[in-house]
mmCIF file of C-alpha atoms and ligand atoms in Angstrom:
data_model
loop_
_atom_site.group_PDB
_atom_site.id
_atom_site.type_symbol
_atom_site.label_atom_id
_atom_site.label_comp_id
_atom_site.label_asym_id
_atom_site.label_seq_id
_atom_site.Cartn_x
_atom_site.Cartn_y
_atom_site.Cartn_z
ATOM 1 C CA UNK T 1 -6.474 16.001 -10.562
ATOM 2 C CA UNK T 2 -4.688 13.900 -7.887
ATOM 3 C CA UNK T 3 -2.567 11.117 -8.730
ATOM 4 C CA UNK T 4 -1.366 7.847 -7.118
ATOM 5 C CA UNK T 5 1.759 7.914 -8.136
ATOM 6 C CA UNK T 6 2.835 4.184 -5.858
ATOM 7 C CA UNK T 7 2.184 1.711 -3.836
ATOM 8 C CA UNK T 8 4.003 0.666 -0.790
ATOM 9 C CA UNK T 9 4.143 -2.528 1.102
ATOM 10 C CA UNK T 10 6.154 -3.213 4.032
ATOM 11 C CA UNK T 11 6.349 -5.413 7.078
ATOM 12 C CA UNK T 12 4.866 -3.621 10.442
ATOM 13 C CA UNK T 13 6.442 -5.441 13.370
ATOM 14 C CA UNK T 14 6.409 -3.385 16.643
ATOM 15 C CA UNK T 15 9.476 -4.261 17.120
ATOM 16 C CA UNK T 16 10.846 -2.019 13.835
ATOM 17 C CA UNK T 17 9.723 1.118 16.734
ATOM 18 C CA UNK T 18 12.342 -0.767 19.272
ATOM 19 C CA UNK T 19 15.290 -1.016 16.611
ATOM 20 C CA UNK T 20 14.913 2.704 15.585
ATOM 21 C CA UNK T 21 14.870 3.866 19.249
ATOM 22 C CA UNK T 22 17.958 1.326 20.283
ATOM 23 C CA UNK T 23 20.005 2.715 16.625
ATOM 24 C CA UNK T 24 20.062 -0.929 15.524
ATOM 25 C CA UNK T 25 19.615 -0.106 12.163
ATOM 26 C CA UNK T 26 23.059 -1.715 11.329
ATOM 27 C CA UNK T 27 23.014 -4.455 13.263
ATOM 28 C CA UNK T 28 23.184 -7.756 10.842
ATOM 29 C CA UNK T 29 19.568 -8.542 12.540
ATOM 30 C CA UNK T 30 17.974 -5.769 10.751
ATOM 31 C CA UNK T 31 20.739 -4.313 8.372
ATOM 32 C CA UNK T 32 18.661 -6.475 5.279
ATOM 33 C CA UNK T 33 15.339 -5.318 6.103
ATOM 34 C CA UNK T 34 16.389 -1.324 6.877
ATOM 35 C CA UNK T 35 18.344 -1.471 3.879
ATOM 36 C CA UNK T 36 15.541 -1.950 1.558
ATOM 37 C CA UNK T 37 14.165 1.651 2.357
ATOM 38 C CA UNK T 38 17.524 3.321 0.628
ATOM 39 C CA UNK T 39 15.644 2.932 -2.655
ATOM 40 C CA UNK T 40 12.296 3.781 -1.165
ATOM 41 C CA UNK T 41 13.769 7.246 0.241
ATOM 42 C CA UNK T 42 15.533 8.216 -3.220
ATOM 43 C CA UNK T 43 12.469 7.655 -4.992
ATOM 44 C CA UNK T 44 10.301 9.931 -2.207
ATOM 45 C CA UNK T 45 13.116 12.431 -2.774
ATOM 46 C CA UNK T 46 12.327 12.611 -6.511
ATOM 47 C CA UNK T 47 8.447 12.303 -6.421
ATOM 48 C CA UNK T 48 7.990 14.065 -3.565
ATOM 49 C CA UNK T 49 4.438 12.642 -2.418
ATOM 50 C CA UNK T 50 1.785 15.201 -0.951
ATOM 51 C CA UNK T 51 -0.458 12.844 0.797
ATOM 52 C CA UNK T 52 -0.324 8.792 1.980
ATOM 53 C CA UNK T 53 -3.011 6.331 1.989
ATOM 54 C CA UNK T 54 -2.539 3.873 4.373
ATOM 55 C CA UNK T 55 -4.673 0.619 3.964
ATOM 56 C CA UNK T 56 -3.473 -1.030 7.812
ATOM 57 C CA UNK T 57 -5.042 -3.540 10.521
ATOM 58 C CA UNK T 58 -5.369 -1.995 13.923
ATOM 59 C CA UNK T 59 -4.746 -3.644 16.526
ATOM 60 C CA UNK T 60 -6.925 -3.208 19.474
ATOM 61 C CA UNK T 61 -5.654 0.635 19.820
ATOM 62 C CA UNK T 62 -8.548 2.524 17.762
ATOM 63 C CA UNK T 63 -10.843 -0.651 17.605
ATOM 64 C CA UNK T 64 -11.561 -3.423 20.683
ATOM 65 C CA UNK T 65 -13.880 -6.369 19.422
ATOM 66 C CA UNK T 66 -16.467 -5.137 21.102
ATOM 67 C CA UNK T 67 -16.921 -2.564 17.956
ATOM 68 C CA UNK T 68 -15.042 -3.950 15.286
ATOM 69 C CA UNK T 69 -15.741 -2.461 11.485
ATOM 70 C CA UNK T 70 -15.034 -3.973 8.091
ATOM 71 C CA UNK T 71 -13.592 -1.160 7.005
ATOM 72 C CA UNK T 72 -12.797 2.383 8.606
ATOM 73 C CA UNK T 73 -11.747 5.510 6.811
ATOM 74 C CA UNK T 74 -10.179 8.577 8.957
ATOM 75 C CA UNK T 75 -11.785 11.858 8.560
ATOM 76 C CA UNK T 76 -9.934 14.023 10.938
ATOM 77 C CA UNK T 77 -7.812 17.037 10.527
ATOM 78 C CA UNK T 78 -4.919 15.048 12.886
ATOM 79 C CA UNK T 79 -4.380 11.678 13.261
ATOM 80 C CA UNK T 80 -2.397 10.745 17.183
ATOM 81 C CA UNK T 81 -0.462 7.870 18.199
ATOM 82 C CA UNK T 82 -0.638 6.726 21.411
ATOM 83 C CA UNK T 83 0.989 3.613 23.933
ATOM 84 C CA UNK T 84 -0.018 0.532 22.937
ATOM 85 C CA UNK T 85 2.536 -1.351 25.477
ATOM 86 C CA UNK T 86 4.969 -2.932 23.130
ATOM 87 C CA UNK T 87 7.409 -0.353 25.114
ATOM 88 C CA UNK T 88 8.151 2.085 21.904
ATOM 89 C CA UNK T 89 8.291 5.849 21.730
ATOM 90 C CA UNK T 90 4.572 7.122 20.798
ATOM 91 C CA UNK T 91 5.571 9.188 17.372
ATOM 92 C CA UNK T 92 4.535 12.764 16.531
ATOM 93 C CA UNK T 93 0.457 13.167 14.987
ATOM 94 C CA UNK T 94 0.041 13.010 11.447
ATOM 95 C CA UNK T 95 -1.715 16.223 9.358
ATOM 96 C CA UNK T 96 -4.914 14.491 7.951
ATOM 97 C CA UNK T 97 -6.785 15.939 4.984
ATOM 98 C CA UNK T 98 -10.454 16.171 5.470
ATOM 99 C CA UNK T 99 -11.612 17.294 1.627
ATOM 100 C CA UNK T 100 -9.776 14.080 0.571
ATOM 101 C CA UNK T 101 -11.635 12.168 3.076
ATOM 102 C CA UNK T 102 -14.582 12.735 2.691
ATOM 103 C CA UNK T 103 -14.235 12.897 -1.224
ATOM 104 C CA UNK T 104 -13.152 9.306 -0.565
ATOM 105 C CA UNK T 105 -15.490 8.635 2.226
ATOM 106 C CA UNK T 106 -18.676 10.085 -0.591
ATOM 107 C CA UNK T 107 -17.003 7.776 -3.400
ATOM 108 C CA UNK T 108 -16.727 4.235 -1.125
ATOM 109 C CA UNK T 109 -20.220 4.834 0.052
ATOM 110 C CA UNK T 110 -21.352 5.484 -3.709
ATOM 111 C CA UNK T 111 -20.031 2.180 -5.115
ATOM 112 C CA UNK T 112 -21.938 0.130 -2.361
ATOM 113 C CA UNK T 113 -19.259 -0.234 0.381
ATOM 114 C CA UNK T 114 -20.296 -0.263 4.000
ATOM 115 C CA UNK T 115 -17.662 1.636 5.637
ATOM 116 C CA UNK T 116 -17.099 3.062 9.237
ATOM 117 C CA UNK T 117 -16.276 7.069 9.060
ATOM 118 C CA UNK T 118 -14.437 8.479 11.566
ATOM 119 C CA UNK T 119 -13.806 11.602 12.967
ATOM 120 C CA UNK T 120 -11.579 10.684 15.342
ATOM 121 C CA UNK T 121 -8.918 8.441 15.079
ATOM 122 C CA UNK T 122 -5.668 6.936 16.688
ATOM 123 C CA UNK T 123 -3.237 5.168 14.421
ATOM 124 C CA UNK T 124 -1.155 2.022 15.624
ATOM 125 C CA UNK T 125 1.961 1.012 15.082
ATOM 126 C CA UNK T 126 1.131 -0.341 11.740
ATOM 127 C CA UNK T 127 0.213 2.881 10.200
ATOM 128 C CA UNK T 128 2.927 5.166 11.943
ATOM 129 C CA UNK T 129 6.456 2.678 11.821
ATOM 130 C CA UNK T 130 5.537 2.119 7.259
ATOM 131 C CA UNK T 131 5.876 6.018 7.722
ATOM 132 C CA UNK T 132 9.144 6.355 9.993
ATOM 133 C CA UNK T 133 10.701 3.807 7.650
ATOM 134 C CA UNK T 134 9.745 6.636 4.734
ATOM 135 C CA UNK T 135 10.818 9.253 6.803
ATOM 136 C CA UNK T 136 13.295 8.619 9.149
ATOM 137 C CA UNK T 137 14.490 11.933 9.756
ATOM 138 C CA UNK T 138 10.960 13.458 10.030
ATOM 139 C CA UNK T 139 11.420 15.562 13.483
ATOM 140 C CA UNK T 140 8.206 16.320 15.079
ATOM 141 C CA UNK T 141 6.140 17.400 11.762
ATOM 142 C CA UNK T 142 6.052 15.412 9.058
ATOM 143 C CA UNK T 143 6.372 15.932 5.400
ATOM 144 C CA UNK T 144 3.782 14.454 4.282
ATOM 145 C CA UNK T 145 -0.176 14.364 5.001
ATOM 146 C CA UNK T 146 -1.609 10.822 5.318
ATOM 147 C CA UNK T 147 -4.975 9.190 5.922
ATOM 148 C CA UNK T 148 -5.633 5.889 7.571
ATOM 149 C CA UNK T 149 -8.035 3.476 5.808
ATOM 150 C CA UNK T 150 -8.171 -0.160 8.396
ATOM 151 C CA UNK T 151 -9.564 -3.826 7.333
ATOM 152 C CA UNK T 152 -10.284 -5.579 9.953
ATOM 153 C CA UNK T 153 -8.159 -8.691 10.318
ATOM 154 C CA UNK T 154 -8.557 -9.116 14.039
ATOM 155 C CA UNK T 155 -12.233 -10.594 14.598
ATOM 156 C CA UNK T 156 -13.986 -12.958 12.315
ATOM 157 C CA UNK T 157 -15.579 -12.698 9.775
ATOM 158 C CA UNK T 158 -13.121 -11.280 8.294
ATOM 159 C CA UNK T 159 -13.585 -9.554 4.370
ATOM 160 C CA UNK T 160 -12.665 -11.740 1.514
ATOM 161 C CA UNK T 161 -9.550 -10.780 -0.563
ATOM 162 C CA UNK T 162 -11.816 -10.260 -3.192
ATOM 163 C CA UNK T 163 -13.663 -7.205 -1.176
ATOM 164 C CA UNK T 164 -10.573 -5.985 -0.244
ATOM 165 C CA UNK T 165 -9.547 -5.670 -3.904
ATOM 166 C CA UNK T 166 -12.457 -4.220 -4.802
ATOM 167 C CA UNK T 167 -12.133 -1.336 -2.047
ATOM 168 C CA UNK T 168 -8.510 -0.728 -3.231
ATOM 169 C CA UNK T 169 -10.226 -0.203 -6.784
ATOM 170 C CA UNK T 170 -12.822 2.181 -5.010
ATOM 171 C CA UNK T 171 -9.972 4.018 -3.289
ATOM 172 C CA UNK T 172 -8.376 4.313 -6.254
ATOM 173 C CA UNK T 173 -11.285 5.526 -8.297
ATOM 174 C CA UNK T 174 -12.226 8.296 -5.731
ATOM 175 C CA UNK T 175 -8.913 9.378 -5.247
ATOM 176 C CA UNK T 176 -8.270 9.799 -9.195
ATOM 177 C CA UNK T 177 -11.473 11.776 -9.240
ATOM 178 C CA UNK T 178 -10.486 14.353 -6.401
ATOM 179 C CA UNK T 179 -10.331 17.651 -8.376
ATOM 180 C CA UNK T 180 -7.388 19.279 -6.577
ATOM 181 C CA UNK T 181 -3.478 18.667 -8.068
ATOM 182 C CA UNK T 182 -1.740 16.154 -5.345
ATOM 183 C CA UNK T 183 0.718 12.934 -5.489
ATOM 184 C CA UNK T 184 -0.996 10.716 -3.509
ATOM 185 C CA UNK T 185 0.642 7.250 -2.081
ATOM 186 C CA UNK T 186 -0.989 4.132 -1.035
ATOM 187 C CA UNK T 187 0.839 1.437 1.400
ATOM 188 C CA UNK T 188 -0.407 -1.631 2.307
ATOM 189 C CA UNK T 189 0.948 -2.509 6.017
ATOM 190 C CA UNK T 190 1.660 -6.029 7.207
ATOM 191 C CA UNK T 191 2.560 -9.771 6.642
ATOM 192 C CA UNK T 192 3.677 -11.661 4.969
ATOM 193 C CA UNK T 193 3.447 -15.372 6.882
ATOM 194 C CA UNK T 194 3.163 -15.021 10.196
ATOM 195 C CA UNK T 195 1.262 -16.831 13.244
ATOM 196 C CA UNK T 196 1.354 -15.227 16.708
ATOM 197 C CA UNK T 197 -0.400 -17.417 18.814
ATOM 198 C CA UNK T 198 -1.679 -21.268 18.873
ATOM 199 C CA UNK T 199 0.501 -24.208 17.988
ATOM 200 C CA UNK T 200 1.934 -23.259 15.181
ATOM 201 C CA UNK T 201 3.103 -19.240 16.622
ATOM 202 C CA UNK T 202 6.179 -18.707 14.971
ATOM 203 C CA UNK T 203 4.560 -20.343 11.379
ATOM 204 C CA UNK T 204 6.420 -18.771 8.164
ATOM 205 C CA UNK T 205 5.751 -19.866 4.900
ATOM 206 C CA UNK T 206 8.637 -18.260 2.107
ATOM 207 C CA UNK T 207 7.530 -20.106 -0.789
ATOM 208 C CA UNK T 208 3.928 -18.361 0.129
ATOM 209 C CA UNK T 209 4.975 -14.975 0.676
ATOM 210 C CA UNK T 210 7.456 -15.129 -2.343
ATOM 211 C CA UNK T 211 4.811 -16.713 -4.551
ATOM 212 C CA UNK T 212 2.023 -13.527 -3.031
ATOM 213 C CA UNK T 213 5.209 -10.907 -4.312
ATOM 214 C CA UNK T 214 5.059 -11.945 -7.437
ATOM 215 C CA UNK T 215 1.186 -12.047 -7.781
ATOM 216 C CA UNK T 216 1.126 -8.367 -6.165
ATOM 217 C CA UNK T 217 3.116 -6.908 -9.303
ATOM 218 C CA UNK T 218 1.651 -9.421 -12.478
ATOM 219 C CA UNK T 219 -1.161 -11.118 -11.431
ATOM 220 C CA UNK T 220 -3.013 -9.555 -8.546
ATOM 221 C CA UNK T 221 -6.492 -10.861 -9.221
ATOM 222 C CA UNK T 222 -5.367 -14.208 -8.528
ATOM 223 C CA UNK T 223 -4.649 -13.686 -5.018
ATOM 224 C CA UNK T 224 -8.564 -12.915 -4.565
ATOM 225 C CA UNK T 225 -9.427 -15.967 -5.664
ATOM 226 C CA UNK T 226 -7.792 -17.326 -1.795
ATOM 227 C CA UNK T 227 -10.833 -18.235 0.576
ATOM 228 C CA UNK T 228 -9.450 -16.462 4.323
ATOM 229 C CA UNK T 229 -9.529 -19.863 5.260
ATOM 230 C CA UNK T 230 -6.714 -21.012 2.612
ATOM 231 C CA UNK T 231 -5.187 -17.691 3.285
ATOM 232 C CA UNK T 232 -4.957 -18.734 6.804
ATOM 233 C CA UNK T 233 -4.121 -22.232 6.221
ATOM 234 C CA UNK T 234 -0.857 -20.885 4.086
ATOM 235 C CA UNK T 235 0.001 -17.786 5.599
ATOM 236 C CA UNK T 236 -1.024 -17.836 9.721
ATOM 237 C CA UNK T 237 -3.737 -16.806 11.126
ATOM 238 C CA UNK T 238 -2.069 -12.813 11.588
ATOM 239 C CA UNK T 239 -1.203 -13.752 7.646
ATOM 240 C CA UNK T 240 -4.331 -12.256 6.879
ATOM 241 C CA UNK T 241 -2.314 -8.814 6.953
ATOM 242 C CA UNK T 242 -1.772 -10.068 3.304
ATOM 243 C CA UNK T 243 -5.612 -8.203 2.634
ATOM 244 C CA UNK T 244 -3.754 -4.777 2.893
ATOM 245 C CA UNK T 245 -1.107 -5.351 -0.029
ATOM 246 C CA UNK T 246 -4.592 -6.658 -1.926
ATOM 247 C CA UNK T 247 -6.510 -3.579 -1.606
ATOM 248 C CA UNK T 248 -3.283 -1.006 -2.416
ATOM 249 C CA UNK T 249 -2.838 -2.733 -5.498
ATOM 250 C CA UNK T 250 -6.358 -2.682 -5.857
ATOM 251 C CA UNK T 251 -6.199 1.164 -5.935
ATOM 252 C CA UNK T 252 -2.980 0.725 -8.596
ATOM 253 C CA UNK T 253 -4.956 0.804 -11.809
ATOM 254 C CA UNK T 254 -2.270 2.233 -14.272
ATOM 255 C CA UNK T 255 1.084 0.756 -15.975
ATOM 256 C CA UNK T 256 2.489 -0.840 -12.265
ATOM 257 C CA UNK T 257 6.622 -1.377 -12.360
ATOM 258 C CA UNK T 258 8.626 -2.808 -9.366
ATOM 259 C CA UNK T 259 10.949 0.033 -8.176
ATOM 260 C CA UNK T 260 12.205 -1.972 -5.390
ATOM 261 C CA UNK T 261 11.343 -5.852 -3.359
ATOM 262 C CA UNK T 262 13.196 -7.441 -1.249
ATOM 263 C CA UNK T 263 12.264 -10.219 1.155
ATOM 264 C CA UNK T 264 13.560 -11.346 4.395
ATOM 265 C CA UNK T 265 12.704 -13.687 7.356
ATOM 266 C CA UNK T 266 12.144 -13.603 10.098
ATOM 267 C CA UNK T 267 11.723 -10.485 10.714
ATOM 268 C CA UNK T 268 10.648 -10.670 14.071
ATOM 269 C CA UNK T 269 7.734 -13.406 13.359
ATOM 270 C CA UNK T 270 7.032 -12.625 10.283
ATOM 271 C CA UNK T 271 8.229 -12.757 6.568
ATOM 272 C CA UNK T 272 9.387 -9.541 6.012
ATOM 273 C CA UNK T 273 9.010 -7.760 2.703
ATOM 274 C CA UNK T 274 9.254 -4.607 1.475
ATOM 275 C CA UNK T 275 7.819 -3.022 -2.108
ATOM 276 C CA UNK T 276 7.353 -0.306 -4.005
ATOM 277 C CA UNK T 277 5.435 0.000 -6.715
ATOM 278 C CA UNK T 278 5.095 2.813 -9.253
ATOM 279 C CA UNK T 279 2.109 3.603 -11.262
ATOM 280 C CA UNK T 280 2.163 5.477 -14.431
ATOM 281 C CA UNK T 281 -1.604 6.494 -15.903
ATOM 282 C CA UNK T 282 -2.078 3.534 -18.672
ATOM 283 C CA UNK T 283 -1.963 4.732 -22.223
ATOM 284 C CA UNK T 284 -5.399 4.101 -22.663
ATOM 285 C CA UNK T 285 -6.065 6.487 -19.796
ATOM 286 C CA UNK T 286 -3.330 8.910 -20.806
ATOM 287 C CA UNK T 287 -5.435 8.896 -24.961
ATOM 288 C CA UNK T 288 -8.262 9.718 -23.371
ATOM 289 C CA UNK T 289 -7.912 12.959 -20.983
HETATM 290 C C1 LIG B 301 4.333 -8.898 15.181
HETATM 291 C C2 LIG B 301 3.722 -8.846 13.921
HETATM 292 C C3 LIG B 301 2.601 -8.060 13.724
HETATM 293 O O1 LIG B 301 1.944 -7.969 12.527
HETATM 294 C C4 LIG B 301 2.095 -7.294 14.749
HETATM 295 O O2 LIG B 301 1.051 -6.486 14.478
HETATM 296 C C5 LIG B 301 2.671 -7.354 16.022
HETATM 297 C C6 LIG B 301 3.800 -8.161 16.225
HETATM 298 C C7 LIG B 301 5.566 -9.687 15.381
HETATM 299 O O3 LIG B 301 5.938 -10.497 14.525
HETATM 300 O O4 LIG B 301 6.263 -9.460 16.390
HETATM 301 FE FE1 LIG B 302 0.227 -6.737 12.614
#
């Protein structure tokens, strides 16, 4: 049976793509932030994941608000990158996994969500730099498949945090009942705070995001009981990223330890955080296969 072995959060800043293409990994800008994935790529090294899940906003690249879904789940053999003008290098496709996605795609559509299926599918900076920051050295192929999953953050109305939850929970249901042997991953790509635009661009709130890293680990539901409008109100209006980390811990359902966290702002606009979770089957679970 497949197994989600973690979760992974991280920041997804464009501007992550410029730093890796300049070398400014070092730098004291970004040293904190690139520094957190030393733990993340030691524990990749020793689980070795087959396939990633990645729960992501996009941007305006795959979607335009003239079509905007809920929800979106890839179901293509290949997921491309392309331009989308921030200036950084476009990064090599990603191997998809169509029996997963449509298991997944058959699953979501069986517990009642309304989701967008697609057979074609580009992937934005917030699904492809969570991946580079796994895989740094990955050359042009990379060793790992992946999947996109996107919740629209962009054009209102946007899904509660309590929806979002719930689709982790589907996710994580259809992927535990996919008959084939794989280590499967889930990230959650975004936030924390931040505010692009308006009068208060620039807007980070640490208490918030510090106070949301805590919740992820030992108390997730309570971050679905946030309207989008207090989301908003605490986080920024691009804060609403925060509905990613929801729905991968969402599809977390076993014993859930912090491997590594760190926090750091600004990076970029943003709060920037990094976690990763692990997820060992619960001993109730365990007791009854
Ligand atoms: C920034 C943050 C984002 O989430 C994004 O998608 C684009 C830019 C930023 O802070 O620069
Ligand atoms: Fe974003």
């Amino acid at each position: 049976m497949a197994r989600i072995i973690g979760g992974l959060t991280t920041s997804h800043v464009p501007s992550i793509g410029a730093a890796i293409a300049r070398g400014e990994q070092q730098t004291p800008y970004w040293k904190p932030f690139f520094d957190a994935f030393i733990p993340v790529h030691a524990w990749l090294e020793k689980e070795k994941p087959d396939l990633a899940i990645v729960i992501y906003n996009d941007h305006g690249l795959n979607f335009f608000l003239d079509r905007m879904p809920t929800f979106a789940v890839g179901a293509a053999a290949r997921y491309d990158n392309a331009d989308e003008g921030w200036g950084i290098p476009v990064l090599p496709s990603f191997e998809g996994d169509t029996e997963l996605s449509w298991h997944m795609i058959n699953g979501l559509v069986h517990d009642e969500f309304g989701i967008t299926m697609c057979q074609e599918f580009l992937v934005d900076h917030a699904f492809t730099l969570p991946l580079k920051l796994m895989y740094p050295n990955a050359g042009a192929r990379w060793p790992i498949k992946a999947i996109p999953v996107t919740i629209n953050s962009v054009q209102h109305p946007l899904p509660s945090a309590a929806r979002c939850w719930k689709l982790g929970q589907a996710i994580g249901r259809a992927v535990e009942s996919f008959p084939k042997d794989m280590k499967v991953v889930v990230l959650g790509t975004g936030g924390l705070s931040h505010q692009l635009d308006g009068t208060r661009a620039g807007f980070i709130n640490k208490p918030f995001d510090l106070m949301c890293m805590d919740k992820i680990l030992n108390d997730p539901v309570a971050l679905t009981r946030f309207s989008n409008r207090e989301i908003i109100e605490q986080a920024g209006s691009q804060g609403v990223e925060l509905m990613t980390w929801i729905a991968m811990r969402g599809a977390l359902s076993g014993r859930v330890d912090t491997v590594t966290s760190m926090y750091h702002a600004p990076i970029s606009n943003t709060g920037g955080a990094v976690m990763l979770l692990s997820n060992e089957p619960a001993p109730a679970r365990l007791a009854a296969e």
